[in-house]
Short mmCIF file of C-alpha atoms in Angstrom, two decimals:
data_model
loop_
_atom_site.label_atom_id
_atom_site.label_comp_id
_atom_site.label_asym_id
_atom_site.label_seq_id
_atom_site.Cartn_x
_atom_site.Cartn_y
_atom_site.Cartn_z
CA MET A 1 -24.68 -16.74 -18.84
CA VAL A 2 -26.18 -13.31 -17.91
CA ASN A 3 -26.54 -13.58 -13.64
CA SER A 4 -30.18 -13.03 -13.39
CA SER A 5 -30.93 -14.88 -10.17
CA PRO A 6 -33.07 -13.00 -7.80
CA ASP A 7 -30.20 -14.66 -4.98
CA LEU A 8 -27.77 -12.53 -6.49
CA LYS A 9 -27.63 -9.95 -3.51
CA GLY A 10 -27.43 -12.92 -1.23
CA PHE A 11 -23.99 -14.59 -2.92
CA VAL A 12 -22.44 -10.92 -3.12
CA ARG A 13 -23.32 -10.62 0.70
CA ALA A 14 -22.05 -14.39 1.33
CA LEU A 15 -18.93 -13.55 -0.09
CA PRO A 16 -15.77 -12.78 2.06
CA LYS A 17 -14.74 -9.83 0.22
CA THR A 18 -11.86 -7.13 0.04
CA GLU A 19 -11.42 -3.71 -0.91
CA THR A 20 -8.11 -2.93 -2.27
CA HIS A 21 -8.53 0.64 -3.90
CA LEU A 22 -10.60 2.84 -1.56
CA HIS A 23 -9.68 6.71 -1.34
CA LEU A 24 -10.52 7.65 2.34
CA GLU A 25 -11.39 11.26 1.78
CA GLY A 26 -13.69 9.69 -1.53
CA SER A 27 -15.16 7.42 0.75
CA LEU A 28 -16.78 10.09 3.16
CA ALA A 29 -20.64 9.01 3.72
CA TYR A 30 -22.31 11.60 2.01
CA GLU A 31 -25.15 11.57 4.95
CA LEU A 32 -22.59 12.68 6.95
CA LEU A 33 -22.46 15.82 4.98
CA HIS A 34 -26.21 16.09 4.27
CA GLY A 35 -26.69 15.74 8.03
CA SER A 36 -24.15 18.51 8.77
CA ASP A 37 -25.87 21.06 6.46
CA PRO A 38 -28.99 19.77 4.72
CA GLU A 39 -29.06 23.09 3.03
CA LYS A 40 -25.73 23.14 1.37
CA TYR A 41 -25.55 19.35 0.50
CA PRO A 42 -29.09 18.23 -0.78
CA ALA A 43 -30.33 14.64 0.15
CA ALA A 44 -29.88 13.60 -3.60
CA PRO A 45 -27.47 15.04 -5.76
CA VAL A 46 -27.48 14.20 -9.25
CA TRP A 47 -24.43 13.22 -9.61
CA ARG A 48 -24.93 10.32 -7.38
CA GLU A 49 -27.28 8.80 -9.47
CA PRO A 50 -26.65 5.42 -10.93
CA GLU A 51 -26.99 7.09 -14.35
CA TYR A 52 -25.35 9.86 -14.13
CA ARG A 53 -21.48 10.36 -16.26
CA PHE A 54 -19.01 13.13 -15.41
CA GLU A 55 -17.92 14.91 -18.57
CA SER A 56 -14.44 14.61 -17.52
CA PHE A 57 -11.77 13.83 -14.92
CA ALA A 58 -11.58 17.61 -14.02
CA GLN A 59 -15.49 18.17 -13.52
CA PHE A 60 -14.95 15.00 -11.00
CA ASP A 61 -12.13 15.99 -9.27
CA GLU A 62 -13.92 19.55 -8.74
CA THR A 63 -16.89 17.66 -7.41
CA LEU A 64 -14.76 15.69 -4.90
CA LEU A 65 -12.55 18.30 -3.33
CA GLY A 66 -15.23 20.37 -2.99
CA HIS A 67 -17.42 18.14 -1.10
CA ALA A 68 -14.67 16.53 0.82
CA LEU A 69 -12.28 19.17 1.99
CA PRO A 70 -14.81 21.02 3.76
CA TRP A 71 -15.58 18.02 5.90
CA PHE A 72 -11.72 16.99 6.69
CA THR A 73 -10.58 19.32 8.84
CA SER A 74 -9.78 17.90 11.67
CA PRO A 75 -8.40 14.21 12.99
CA GLU A 76 -11.67 13.78 14.81
CA ARG A 77 -13.32 14.48 11.19
CA TYR A 78 -11.09 11.84 9.64
CA TYR A 79 -12.11 9.00 12.49
CA GLU A 80 -15.84 9.86 12.23
CA ALA A 81 -15.52 9.52 8.13
CA ALA A 82 -13.66 6.43 8.62
CA ARG A 83 -15.74 4.88 11.05
CA VAL A 84 -18.66 5.28 8.98
CA THR A 85 -16.99 3.58 6.17
CA PHE A 86 -15.63 0.73 7.86
CA ALA A 87 -19.25 0.25 9.48
CA ARG A 88 -20.27 -0.27 5.88
CA HIS A 89 -17.79 -2.68 5.03
CA VAL A 90 -18.92 -4.72 7.92
CA ASP A 91 -22.64 -4.41 6.52
CA GLN A 92 -21.43 -5.99 3.19
CA ASN A 93 -19.17 -8.60 4.60
CA VAL A 94 -16.30 -7.10 3.27
CA ARG A 95 -13.22 -8.15 6.05
CA TYR A 96 -9.88 -6.89 4.97
CA VAL A 97 -9.68 -2.66 3.27
CA GLU A 98 -6.63 -0.80 1.35
CA THR A 99 -7.34 2.72 2.02
CA SER A 100 -5.35 5.72 1.16
CA PHE A 101 -5.13 9.33 2.46
CA HIS A 102 -4.11 12.35 0.49
CA LEU A 103 -0.79 13.21 2.14
CA GLY A 104 -0.84 16.59 0.44
CA ILE A 105 -3.56 17.77 2.65
CA VAL A 106 -1.14 18.29 5.59
CA GLU A 107 0.00 21.15 3.65
CA PHE A 108 -3.38 22.91 4.10
CA VAL A 109 -3.95 21.61 7.87
CA ASP A 110 -2.34 22.24 11.20
CA PHE A 111 -2.60 18.80 11.55
CA SER A 112 -0.04 15.91 10.54
CA GLY A 113 0.08 12.83 8.59
CA GLN A 114 0.53 10.72 11.77
CA GLN A 115 -2.43 11.93 13.24
CA ILE A 116 -4.82 11.17 10.11
CA ILE A 117 -3.23 7.63 10.27
CA GLU A 118 -3.71 7.54 14.28
CA ALA A 119 -7.36 8.60 13.46
CA ILE A 120 -7.91 5.97 10.65
CA ARG A 121 -6.70 2.84 12.72
CA ALA A 122 -8.89 4.24 15.75
CA ALA A 123 -11.96 3.75 13.53
CA VAL A 124 -11.22 0.23 12.72
CA PRO A 125 -13.50 -2.28 13.98
CA PRO A 126 -12.76 -5.79 15.51
CA GLU A 127 -14.39 -7.64 12.32
CA LEU A 128 -11.94 -5.86 9.83
CA GLU A 129 -8.43 -5.71 9.10
CA VAL A 130 -7.14 -2.29 7.44
CA ARG A 131 -3.92 -0.96 5.77
CA ILE A 132 -3.38 2.33 5.24
CA TYR A 133 -1.65 4.13 2.39
CA ALA A 134 -0.63 7.57 1.79
CA GLY A 135 -1.83 8.87 -1.41
CA MET A 136 0.16 11.74 -3.27
CA LEU A 137 -0.05 13.63 -6.67
CA ARG A 138 3.06 13.23 -9.17
CA SER A 139 3.63 16.91 -8.59
CA ASN A 140 3.90 17.08 -4.83
CA TYR A 141 7.57 16.42 -4.66
CA ALA A 142 8.07 20.08 -5.94
CA GLY A 143 6.53 21.50 -2.72
CA PRO A 144 5.86 21.80 0.64
CA VAL A 145 4.92 17.99 1.35
CA ARG A 146 8.34 17.02 -0.16
CA PRO A 147 9.91 16.90 3.55
CA VAL A 148 7.30 14.66 4.45
CA ILE A 149 7.54 12.03 1.82
CA ASP A 150 11.17 11.97 2.80
CA ASP A 151 10.37 10.95 5.98
CA LEU A 152 7.67 8.14 5.15
CA VAL A 153 10.36 5.43 5.31
CA ASN A 154 10.21 6.25 9.36
CA TRP A 155 6.61 6.00 9.90
CA ASP A 156 6.06 2.46 11.35
CA ASP A 157 2.03 2.52 11.21
CA LEU A 158 1.92 3.40 7.64
CA ASP A 159 1.45 0.16 4.92
CA GLY A 160 2.20 1.74 1.75
CA VAL A 161 2.18 4.66 -0.87
CA ASP A 162 0.28 5.36 -4.10
CA LEU A 163 0.76 7.89 -6.56
CA HIS A 164 -2.77 9.24 -7.68
CA GLY A 165 -4.49 12.15 -9.84
CA PHE A 166 -4.89 13.01 -13.05
CA GLU A 167 -3.06 10.56 -15.06
CA PRO A 168 -1.61 12.42 -18.28
CA VAL A 169 0.28 14.42 -15.92
CA PRO A 170 3.93 13.01 -16.13
CA THR A 171 5.70 11.19 -13.70
CA GLU A 172 8.49 13.24 -12.68
CA ALA A 173 12.06 11.81 -11.90
CA TRP A 174 11.62 11.75 -7.93
CA SER A 175 9.36 9.26 -8.17
CA ALA A 176 11.10 5.99 -8.93
CA PRO A 177 14.00 6.32 -6.50
CA VAL A 178 11.65 7.32 -3.61
CA TRP A 179 9.06 4.44 -4.60
CA GLU A 180 12.35 2.16 -4.29
CA LYS A 181 13.42 3.43 -1.01
CA LEU A 182 10.20 2.91 0.40
CA ARG A 183 10.01 -0.95 -0.53
CA SER A 184 13.23 -1.50 0.59
CA ALA A 185 11.44 -0.02 4.14
CA GLY A 186 9.15 -2.98 3.65
CA LYS A 187 6.01 -0.25 2.06
CA VAL A 188 4.02 -1.21 -0.65
CA THR A 189 4.27 0.99 -3.41
CA LYS A 190 1.24 1.45 -5.96
CA CYS A 191 0.65 3.68 -8.85
CA HIS A 192 -2.43 5.16 -10.54
CA ALA A 193 -2.32 4.01 -14.19
CA GLY A 194 -4.34 2.87 -17.11
CA GLU A 195 -7.48 4.53 -16.62
CA CYS A 196 -7.58 8.10 -17.86
CA ASP A 197 -4.24 7.57 -20.28
CA GLY A 198 -3.26 4.37 -22.12
CA ALA A 199 -1.34 1.27 -21.46
CA HIS A 200 2.15 3.17 -21.83
CA ARG A 201 1.54 4.00 -18.25
CA VAL A 202 0.57 0.76 -17.09
CA ARG A 203 4.09 -0.13 -18.61
CA GLU A 204 5.78 2.70 -17.25
CA ALA A 205 4.27 1.96 -13.52
CA ILE A 206 5.28 -1.26 -13.91
CA GLU A 207 8.90 -1.20 -15.30
CA ASP A 208 9.85 2.15 -14.40
CA LEU A 209 8.15 2.45 -11.12
CA GLY A 210 8.52 -1.07 -10.06
CA VAL A 211 4.99 -1.64 -8.40
CA THR A 212 3.42 -4.95 -8.63
CA ARG A 213 -0.09 -3.03 -7.46
CA VAL A 214 -1.73 -0.87 -10.18
CA GLN A 215 -4.62 0.83 -9.91
CA HIS A 216 -7.25 0.92 -12.40
CA GLY A 217 -4.87 -0.47 -14.84
CA VAL A 218 -7.92 -1.39 -17.08
CA ARG A 219 -6.59 0.38 -20.71
CA ALA A 220 -3.51 -1.87 -20.79
CA ILE A 221 -6.03 -3.90 -22.71
CA GLU A 222 -5.00 -1.03 -25.58
CA ASP A 223 -1.58 -3.33 -25.93
CA PRO A 224 -1.26 -7.24 -25.80
CA ALA A 225 2.07 -6.68 -24.78
CA VAL A 226 1.81 -4.54 -22.03
CA VAL A 227 -1.02 -7.09 -20.98
CA GLN A 228 1.39 -10.02 -20.98
CA LEU A 229 4.29 -7.71 -19.00
CA ALA A 230 1.62 -7.59 -16.22
CA VAL A 231 0.79 -11.23 -16.33
CA ASP A 232 4.69 -12.15 -16.63
CA ARG A 233 5.58 -9.54 -13.41
CA GLU A 234 2.60 -11.19 -11.67
CA VAL A 235 0.93 -7.47 -11.29
CA THR A 236 -2.56 -6.91 -9.81
CA PHE A 237 -4.84 -4.51 -11.30
CA ASP A 238 -7.36 -2.96 -8.54
CA VAL A 239 -10.05 -2.15 -10.85
CA CYS A 240 -13.12 -0.02 -10.36
CA PRO A 241 -15.62 -0.85 -12.69
CA ILE A 242 -18.51 1.62 -11.69
CA SER A 243 -15.87 4.36 -11.72
CA ASN A 244 -14.12 3.67 -15.09
CA VAL A 245 -18.40 3.62 -16.66
CA LYS A 246 -18.98 6.94 -14.25
CA LEU A 247 -15.95 8.71 -15.72
CA LYS A 248 -16.95 7.37 -19.42
CA VAL A 249 -13.40 5.54 -19.77
CA TYR A 250 -15.94 2.57 -20.67
CA ASP A 251 -19.42 3.55 -22.24
CA ASP A 252 -21.01 0.87 -20.01
CA MET A 253 -20.04 -2.48 -18.14
CA ALA A 254 -20.52 -4.92 -21.03
CA SER A 255 -17.93 -2.57 -22.94
CA HIS A 256 -15.58 -3.00 -19.85
CA PRO A 257 -12.15 -5.14 -20.36
CA LEU A 258 -12.19 -6.88 -16.68
CA ARG A 259 -13.25 -10.19 -18.42
CA GLN A 260 -10.93 -9.85 -20.99
CA LEU A 261 -8.34 -8.98 -18.57
CA MET A 262 -8.72 -12.05 -16.35
CA GLN A 263 -8.95 -14.59 -19.47
CA ALA A 264 -5.58 -13.10 -20.63
CA GLY A 265 -4.14 -14.18 -17.12
CA VAL A 266 -3.79 -10.70 -15.32
CA ARG A 267 -4.96 -10.67 -11.52
CA CYS A 268 -7.35 -8.01 -10.70
CA THR A 269 -9.69 -7.17 -8.00
CA VAL A 270 -12.76 -5.21 -7.34
CA SER A 271 -13.36 -1.86 -5.54
CA SER A 272 -15.41 0.94 -5.17
CA ASP A 273 -12.93 4.17 -5.66
CA ASP A 274 -14.88 6.79 -4.35
CA PRO A 275 -17.99 6.50 -3.21
CA LEU A 276 -19.03 9.80 -2.01
CA VAL A 277 -18.99 10.72 -5.64
CA PHE A 278 -20.21 7.83 -7.53
CA GLY A 279 -22.51 6.49 -4.96
CA ASN A 280 -21.62 2.94 -4.88
CA GLN A 281 -20.22 0.51 -2.43
CA VAL A 282 -18.06 -2.38 -3.60
CA SER A 283 -21.03 -4.85 -3.26
CA ASP A 284 -22.49 -2.62 -6.07
CA ASP A 285 -19.53 -2.98 -8.38
CA TYR A 286 -20.20 -6.73 -7.88
CA GLU A 287 -23.63 -6.74 -8.85
CA ALA A 288 -23.20 -4.49 -11.73
CA LEU A 289 -21.12 -6.96 -12.92
CA ALA A 290 -23.38 -9.65 -13.07
CA TRP A 291 -26.62 -7.77 -14.04
CA ASP A 292 -24.87 -5.30 -16.45
CA GLY A 293 -21.81 -7.08 -17.24
CA GLY A 294 -23.13 -10.79 -17.68
CA PHE A 295 -20.26 -12.07 -15.03
CA THR A 296 -21.41 -15.41 -13.53
CA ARG A 297 -21.21 -16.21 -9.90
CA ASN A 298 -18.05 -18.27 -10.67
CA GLU A 299 -16.29 -15.03 -12.21
CA LEU A 300 -17.40 -13.02 -9.30
CA ALA A 301 -15.86 -15.70 -6.67
CA GLN A 302 -12.92 -15.43 -8.51
CA LEU A 303 -12.33 -11.63 -8.13
CA ALA A 304 -13.18 -12.07 -4.28
CA ARG A 305 -10.46 -14.88 -4.52
CA ASN A 306 -7.92 -12.67 -5.92
CA GLY A 307 -8.12 -10.02 -3.40
CA TRP A 308 -7.75 -12.34 -0.76
CA GLU A 309 -4.47 -13.62 -2.68
CA VAL A 310 -2.91 -9.93 -2.76
CA ALA A 311 -4.22 -9.17 0.76
CA ASP A 312 -1.41 -8.17 3.43
CA VAL A 313 -2.62 -10.99 6.07
CA SER A 314 -1.10 -14.04 7.38
CA ALA A 315 -1.06 -17.39 5.06
CA GLU A 316 -3.66 -18.86 7.15
CA GLN A 317 -5.92 -16.26 7.09
CA LYS A 318 -5.63 -16.00 2.93
CA GLN A 319 -6.44 -19.69 3.16
CA ARG A 320 -9.64 -19.73 5.47
CA ALA A 321 -11.13 -16.64 3.22
CA ILE A 322 -10.64 -18.58 0.03
CA ALA A 323 -11.65 -21.76 1.61
CA GLU A 324 -14.96 -19.95 2.60
CA VAL A 325 -15.52 -18.08 -0.91
CA ASP A 326 -15.07 -21.86 -2.33
CA ARG A 327 -17.92 -22.48 0.08
CA VAL A 328 -20.30 -19.93 -0.99
CA GLU A 329 -19.86 -20.48 -4.78
CA ALA A 330 -20.62 -24.05 -4.29
CA ALA A 331 -23.65 -23.55 -2.18
CA PHE A 332 -25.36 -20.73 -4.38
CA GLY A 333 -23.99 -22.48 -8.11
CA ASN A 334 -23.00 -20.76 -11.32
CA VAL A 335 -25.97 -18.81 -12.85
#
């Protein structure tokens, strides 16, 4: 049944939510840019409109970097961006966030990754649990960032790592042993796969890199064997529906395979990816799934539960949050 109730926003707001696929630089509030230079950054750029579609990943990447990099010039700028981002999470009743910062930025600035982590952590409000990941390109190990990557095992305040960037770039031989070393040091390992390339990249992330957290993963649907692999290995796909549509991975929300993946037994979560560029917040993704994808409240509630199932919190906190999802679902009904 298509979820057409006017109470949809209230239902989504009431759900205690997680966000498990969020790029910190890509979450920069556009209002901060506009306020810093209204002439350079007009109030409503067309690429933030819901109907806008990027013609290529390169166009998206150029837009993102062209707007984010001028802002992130100091730890203080990271703090301010994170403060506003996390306040928006609190406003949406998001209570747990996994966010990554781009480790490669340390090549171009005079501050360290540890200082970035410190700035992000200082911005976390008491209502929110935040886990911080270092994201890196598949090619970063060949350059000056290599010693930084090798030292990540010693960063006690780092929760995990993520491979991101233009997915058709080959995954290099360094990745698997480094990912294994980081897991052995207690870090969670993720990988972007199954977005701009096919199901074989999801298989690679699971089998070669050993991850149980795939960022996106949606194109696994193109190979039933890869979907079953994800189910058998209990892999979670951290899915970003609006991002997938605006990058033309799928034509619209109705053709997005999220429901098919869930019905096949893959645990999927919902996140916003890069709100700076896509003009969304995670609540918008929930609402879009309902309005445009026909998701019922039961399905949206299950997505919220899935986020808590993989959240890095105590068993007691998981149970409390999932019980609250159950109460919200029961109170609003399945329409």
